[in-house]
C-alpha positions in Angstrom: 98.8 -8.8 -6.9 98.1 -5.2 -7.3 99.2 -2.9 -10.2 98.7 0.9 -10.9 100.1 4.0 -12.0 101.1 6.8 -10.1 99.9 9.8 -11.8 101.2 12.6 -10.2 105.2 11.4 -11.7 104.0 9.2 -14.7 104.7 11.6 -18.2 102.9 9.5 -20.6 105.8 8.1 -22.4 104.2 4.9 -23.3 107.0 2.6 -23.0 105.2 0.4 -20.8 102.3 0.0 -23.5 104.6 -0.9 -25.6 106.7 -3.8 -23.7 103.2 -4.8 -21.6 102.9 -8.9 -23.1 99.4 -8.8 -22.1 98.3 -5.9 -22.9 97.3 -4.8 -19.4 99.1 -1.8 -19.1 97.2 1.0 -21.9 97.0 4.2 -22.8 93.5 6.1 -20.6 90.4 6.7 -23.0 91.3 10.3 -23.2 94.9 9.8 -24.6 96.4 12.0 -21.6 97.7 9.0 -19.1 98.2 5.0 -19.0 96.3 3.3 -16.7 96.1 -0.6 -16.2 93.1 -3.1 -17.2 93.0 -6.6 -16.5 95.5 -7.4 -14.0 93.9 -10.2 -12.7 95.9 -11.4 -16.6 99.3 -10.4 -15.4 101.9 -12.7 -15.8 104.2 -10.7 -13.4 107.6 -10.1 -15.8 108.2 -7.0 -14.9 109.0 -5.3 -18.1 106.4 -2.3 -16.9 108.4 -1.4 -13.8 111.7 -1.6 -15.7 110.9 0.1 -18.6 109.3 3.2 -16.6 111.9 6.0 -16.6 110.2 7.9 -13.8 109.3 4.6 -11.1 105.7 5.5 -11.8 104.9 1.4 -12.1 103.3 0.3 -8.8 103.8 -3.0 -9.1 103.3 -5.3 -6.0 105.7 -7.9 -6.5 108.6 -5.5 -7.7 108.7 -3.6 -4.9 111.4 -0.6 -4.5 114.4 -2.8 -2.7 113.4 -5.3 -5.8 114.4 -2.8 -8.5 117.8 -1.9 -9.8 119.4 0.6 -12.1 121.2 -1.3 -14.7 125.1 0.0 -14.4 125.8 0.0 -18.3 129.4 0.9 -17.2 130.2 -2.7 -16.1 128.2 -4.9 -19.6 130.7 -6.2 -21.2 130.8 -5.0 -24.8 129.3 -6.8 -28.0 133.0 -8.3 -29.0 134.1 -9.7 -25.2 130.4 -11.3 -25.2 131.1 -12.7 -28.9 135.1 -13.6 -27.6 133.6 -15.9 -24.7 131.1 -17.8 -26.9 133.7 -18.0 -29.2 136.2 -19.4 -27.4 133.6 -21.9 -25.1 134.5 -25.7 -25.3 132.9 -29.0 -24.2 136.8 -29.5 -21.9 136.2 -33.0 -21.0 139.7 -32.8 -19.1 138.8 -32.5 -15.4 140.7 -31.9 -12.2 139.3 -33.3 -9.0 139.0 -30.2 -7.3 136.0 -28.8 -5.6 134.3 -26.0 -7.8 134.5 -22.6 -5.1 130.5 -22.8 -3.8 130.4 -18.8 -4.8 131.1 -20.2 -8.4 128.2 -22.8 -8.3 125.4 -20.5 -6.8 126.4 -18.1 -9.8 125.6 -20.2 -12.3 122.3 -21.4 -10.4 121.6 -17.6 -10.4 122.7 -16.5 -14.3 120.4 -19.9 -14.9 117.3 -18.6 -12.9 117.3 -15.0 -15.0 116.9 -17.5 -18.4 113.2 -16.2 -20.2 110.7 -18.8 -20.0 107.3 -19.1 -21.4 104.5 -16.6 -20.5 107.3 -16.0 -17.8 105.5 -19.0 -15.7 109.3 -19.9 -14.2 108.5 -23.6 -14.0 111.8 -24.6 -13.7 114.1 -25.9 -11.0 117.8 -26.1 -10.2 119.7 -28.9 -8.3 122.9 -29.4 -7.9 124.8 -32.4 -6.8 128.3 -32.5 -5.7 127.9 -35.9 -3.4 130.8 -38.1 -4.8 128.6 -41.1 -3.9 125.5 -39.4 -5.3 127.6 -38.5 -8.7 128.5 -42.1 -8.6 125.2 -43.6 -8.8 124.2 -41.5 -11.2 127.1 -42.6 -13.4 126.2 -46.0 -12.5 122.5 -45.6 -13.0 123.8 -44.2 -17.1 125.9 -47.3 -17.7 123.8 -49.6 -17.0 120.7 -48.3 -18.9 122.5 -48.2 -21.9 124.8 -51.8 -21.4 121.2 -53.0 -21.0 119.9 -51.8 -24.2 123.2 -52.6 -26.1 122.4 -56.5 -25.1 119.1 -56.3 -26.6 120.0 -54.4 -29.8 122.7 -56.6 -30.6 121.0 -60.4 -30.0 121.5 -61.6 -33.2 118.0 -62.4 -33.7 117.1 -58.3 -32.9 120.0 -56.7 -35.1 118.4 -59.0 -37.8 115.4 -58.0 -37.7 116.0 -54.7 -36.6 118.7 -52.4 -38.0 117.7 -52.7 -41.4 114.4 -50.4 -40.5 116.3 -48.7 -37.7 120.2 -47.9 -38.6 119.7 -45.0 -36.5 119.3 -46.8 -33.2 122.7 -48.6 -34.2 125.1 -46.1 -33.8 125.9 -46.1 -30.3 125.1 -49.3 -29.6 128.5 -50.7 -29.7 129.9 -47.8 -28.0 127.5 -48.8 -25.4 129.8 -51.9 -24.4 132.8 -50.1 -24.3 131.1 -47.2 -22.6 130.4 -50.1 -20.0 134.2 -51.8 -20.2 135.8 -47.7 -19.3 133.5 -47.6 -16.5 134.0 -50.6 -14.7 137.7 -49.5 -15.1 136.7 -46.6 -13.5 137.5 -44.2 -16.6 134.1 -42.5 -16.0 133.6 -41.9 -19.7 129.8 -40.5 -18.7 130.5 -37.8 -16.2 134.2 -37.3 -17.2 134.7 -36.7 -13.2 132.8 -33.8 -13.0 132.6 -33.0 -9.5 129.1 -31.4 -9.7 125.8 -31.8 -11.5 123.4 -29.3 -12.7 120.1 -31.0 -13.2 117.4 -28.6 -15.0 114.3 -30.0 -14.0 110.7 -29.0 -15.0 106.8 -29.9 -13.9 105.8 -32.9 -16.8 102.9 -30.3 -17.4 105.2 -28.0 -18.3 104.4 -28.0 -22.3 107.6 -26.0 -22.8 109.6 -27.1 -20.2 112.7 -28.5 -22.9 113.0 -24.9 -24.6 112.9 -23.1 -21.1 115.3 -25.7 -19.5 117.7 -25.5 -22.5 117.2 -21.5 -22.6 118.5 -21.5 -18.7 121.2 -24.1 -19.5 123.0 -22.1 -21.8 122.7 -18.9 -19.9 124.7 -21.0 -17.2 127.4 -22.4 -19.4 128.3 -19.2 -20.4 128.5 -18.0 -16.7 130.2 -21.1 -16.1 132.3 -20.5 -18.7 133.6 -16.5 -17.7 134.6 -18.2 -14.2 136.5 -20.9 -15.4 134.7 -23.8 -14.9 134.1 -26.1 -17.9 130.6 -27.9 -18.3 129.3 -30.3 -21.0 126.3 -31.7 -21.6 125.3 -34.9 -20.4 123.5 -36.1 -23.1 123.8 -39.9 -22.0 122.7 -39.0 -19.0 119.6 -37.5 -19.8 119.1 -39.6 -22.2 118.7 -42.7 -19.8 116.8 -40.7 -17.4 114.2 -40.7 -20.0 114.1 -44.7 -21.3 115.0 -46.0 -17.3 112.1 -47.0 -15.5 109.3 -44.2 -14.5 110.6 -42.0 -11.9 114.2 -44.2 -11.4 116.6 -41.5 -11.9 114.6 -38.6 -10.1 114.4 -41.0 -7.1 118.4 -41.4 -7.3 119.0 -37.3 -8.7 116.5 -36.2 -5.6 114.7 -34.4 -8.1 111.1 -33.6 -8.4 109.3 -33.4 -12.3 111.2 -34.4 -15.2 115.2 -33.9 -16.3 115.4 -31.8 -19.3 118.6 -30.3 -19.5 121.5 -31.9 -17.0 125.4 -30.1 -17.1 128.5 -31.7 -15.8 130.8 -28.8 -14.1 134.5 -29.0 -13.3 138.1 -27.1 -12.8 139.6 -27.9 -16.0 143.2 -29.1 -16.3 144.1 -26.5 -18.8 142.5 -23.8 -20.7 142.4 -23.5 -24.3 144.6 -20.9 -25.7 142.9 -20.8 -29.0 139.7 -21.5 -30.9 138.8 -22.6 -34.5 136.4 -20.9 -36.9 133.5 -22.4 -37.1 132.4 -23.1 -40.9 129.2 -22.1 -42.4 127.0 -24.5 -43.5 125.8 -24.7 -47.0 122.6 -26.4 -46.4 120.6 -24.2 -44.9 120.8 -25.3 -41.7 122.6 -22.6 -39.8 
C-alpha cells in the first residue's frame, strides 16, 4: 500500500487531518502542507481520499475509477429516511415467489458498505435460496430446540431446575409446538422465506456481533425500500450456536461463525399504516 500527497493541487485544508483514524495523514513540520507518516498503520478506510476536495490523496487502493462524487441530488431526505424506518415491519406473511436476483445482490451490497471495526471488513455474506438447503436448515432449528424442550421438561430437570432458571423456561413449551407446526409443514421458523442471509464472521473476530448486526440492519432497510420483507431469525441463530461445533456451518456452507442470519421474502401485502412507538419510562430507550 502506498499513500502520499500531491503537492502541486493539495491547498492545505486539513480535512484529511481531521477524519485520518490513525493519525497518519498530518500537517508538515512547517505548517504549510500535510504530508503522511506511518502508513505502514493504515487501516485503508478511505476517509482521506473522500474528504479531499481537490483529489490530492494518492491512495493506492482507491484508485481514480474507485472514487465517486456523491450525487446529493438523488439522498433521500431526513423525513423519507425516518418514513421507511418508520413504517419497517417483521411481515411474517410470505408469498412463494422468487425474490428478483437484482433485489438480493442489493442488499448483499447496502450490507457490505455497513462500518466495521478498525474497518478490518471481517465479515461475509451468503445467501441461500436452495429450497432443499432452506429446508434443512429449518429442520436443523427444530430439532435443536425439540431436543432441548425434552430435557428441560423431564420432570426430574424442571424440578430441579426452573426454580434457579425461570428464564430458560419460557420458550420451552413453545418448543413442542414449534416442533408439532413443523412437522405439519407450517414452517413457523423460516415463515417460507425463500432466501437466507447468513452474516458470518472469523471466531477471532472480537467484534464480529456488533459489525454483523451493523451490516444487518443496513440490509433490512435496503430490503425494506424494495419491497422485500426480512425478519430475524433468532431461533435460527440461536441453535446454530448450542448445536454441535461446526453442525450448522457444515449444512449453511458457511465458513466462521453465524452472527446475524435474515429471512427474505415477497410479502403478501404491505402495510398501509404504522403505530407510534411509545417512549419508555425506564431509561432504556
Amino acid at each position: 500500500m502506498t499513500l502520499r500527497i500531491e503537492n502541486k493541487s493539495c491547498i492545505a485544508c486539513g480535512k484529511c487531518v481531521q477524519v485520518c483514524p490513525a493519525g497518519i495523514v498530518v500537517r508538515s513540520t512547517d505548517g504549510k502542507g500535510i504530508e503522511a507518516v506511518r502508513t505502514d498503520r493504515c487501516i485503508g478506510c478511505g476517509h482521506c481520499v473522500d474528504v479531499c476536495p481537490t483529489g490530492s490523496v494518492i491512495h493506492s487502493d482507491f484508485p481514480p475509477q474507485r472514487v465517486h462524487t456523491v450525487d446529493t441530488g438523488r439522498l433521500p431526505a431526513p423525513e423519507q429516511v425516518l418514513e421507511l424506518i418508520r413504517s419497517r415491519r417483521s411481515n411474517r406473511a410470505l408469498t412463494p415467489h422468487p425474490i428478483p436476483d437484482e433485489a438480493l445482490q442489493r442488499i448483499v451490497e447496502a450490507a457490505r458498505y455497513a462500518p466495521t471495526a478498525s474497518n478490518s471488513r471481517q465479515v461475509s455474506f451468503t445467501l441461500v435460496t436452495e429450497p432443499e438447503q432452506l429446508r434443512r436448515i429449518a429442520d436443523f432449528t427444530v430439532g435443536v430446540f425439540a431436543s432441548t424442550a425434552r430435557k428441560l421438561l423431564h420432570p426430574v430437570v424442571r424440578t430441579l431446575l426452573k426454580p434457579l432458571r425461570p428464564d430458560l423456561y419460557r420458550y420451552a413449551a413453545r418448543f413442542a409446538e414449534i416442533e408439532r407446526e413443523h412437522e405439519a409443514g407450517n414452517d413457523p421458523i423460516l415463515r417460507r422465506a425463500t432466501a437466507l442471509l447468513i452474516i458470518h464472521t472469523p471466531a477471532s473476530n472480537r467484534f464480529g456481533c456488533e459489525d454483523a448486526n451493523l451490516a444487518y440492519q443496513n440490509a433490512s432497510l435496503m430490503a425494506e425500500s424494495l419491497g422485500v420483507s426480512q425478519i430475524y431469525m433468532g431461533f435460527v441463530l440461536t441453535a446454530a450456536r448450542m448445536g454441535r461445533k461446526n453442525a450448522f456451518a457444515r449444512i449453511a456452507g458457511i465458513t466462521g461463525r453465524p452472527q446475524a442470519i435474515m429471512a427474505l421474502g415477497i410479502p403478501a401485502f404491505r402495510y398501509p399504516r404504522y403505530t407510534e412507538r411509545p417512549e419508555r419510562t425506564d431509561g432504556l430507550g
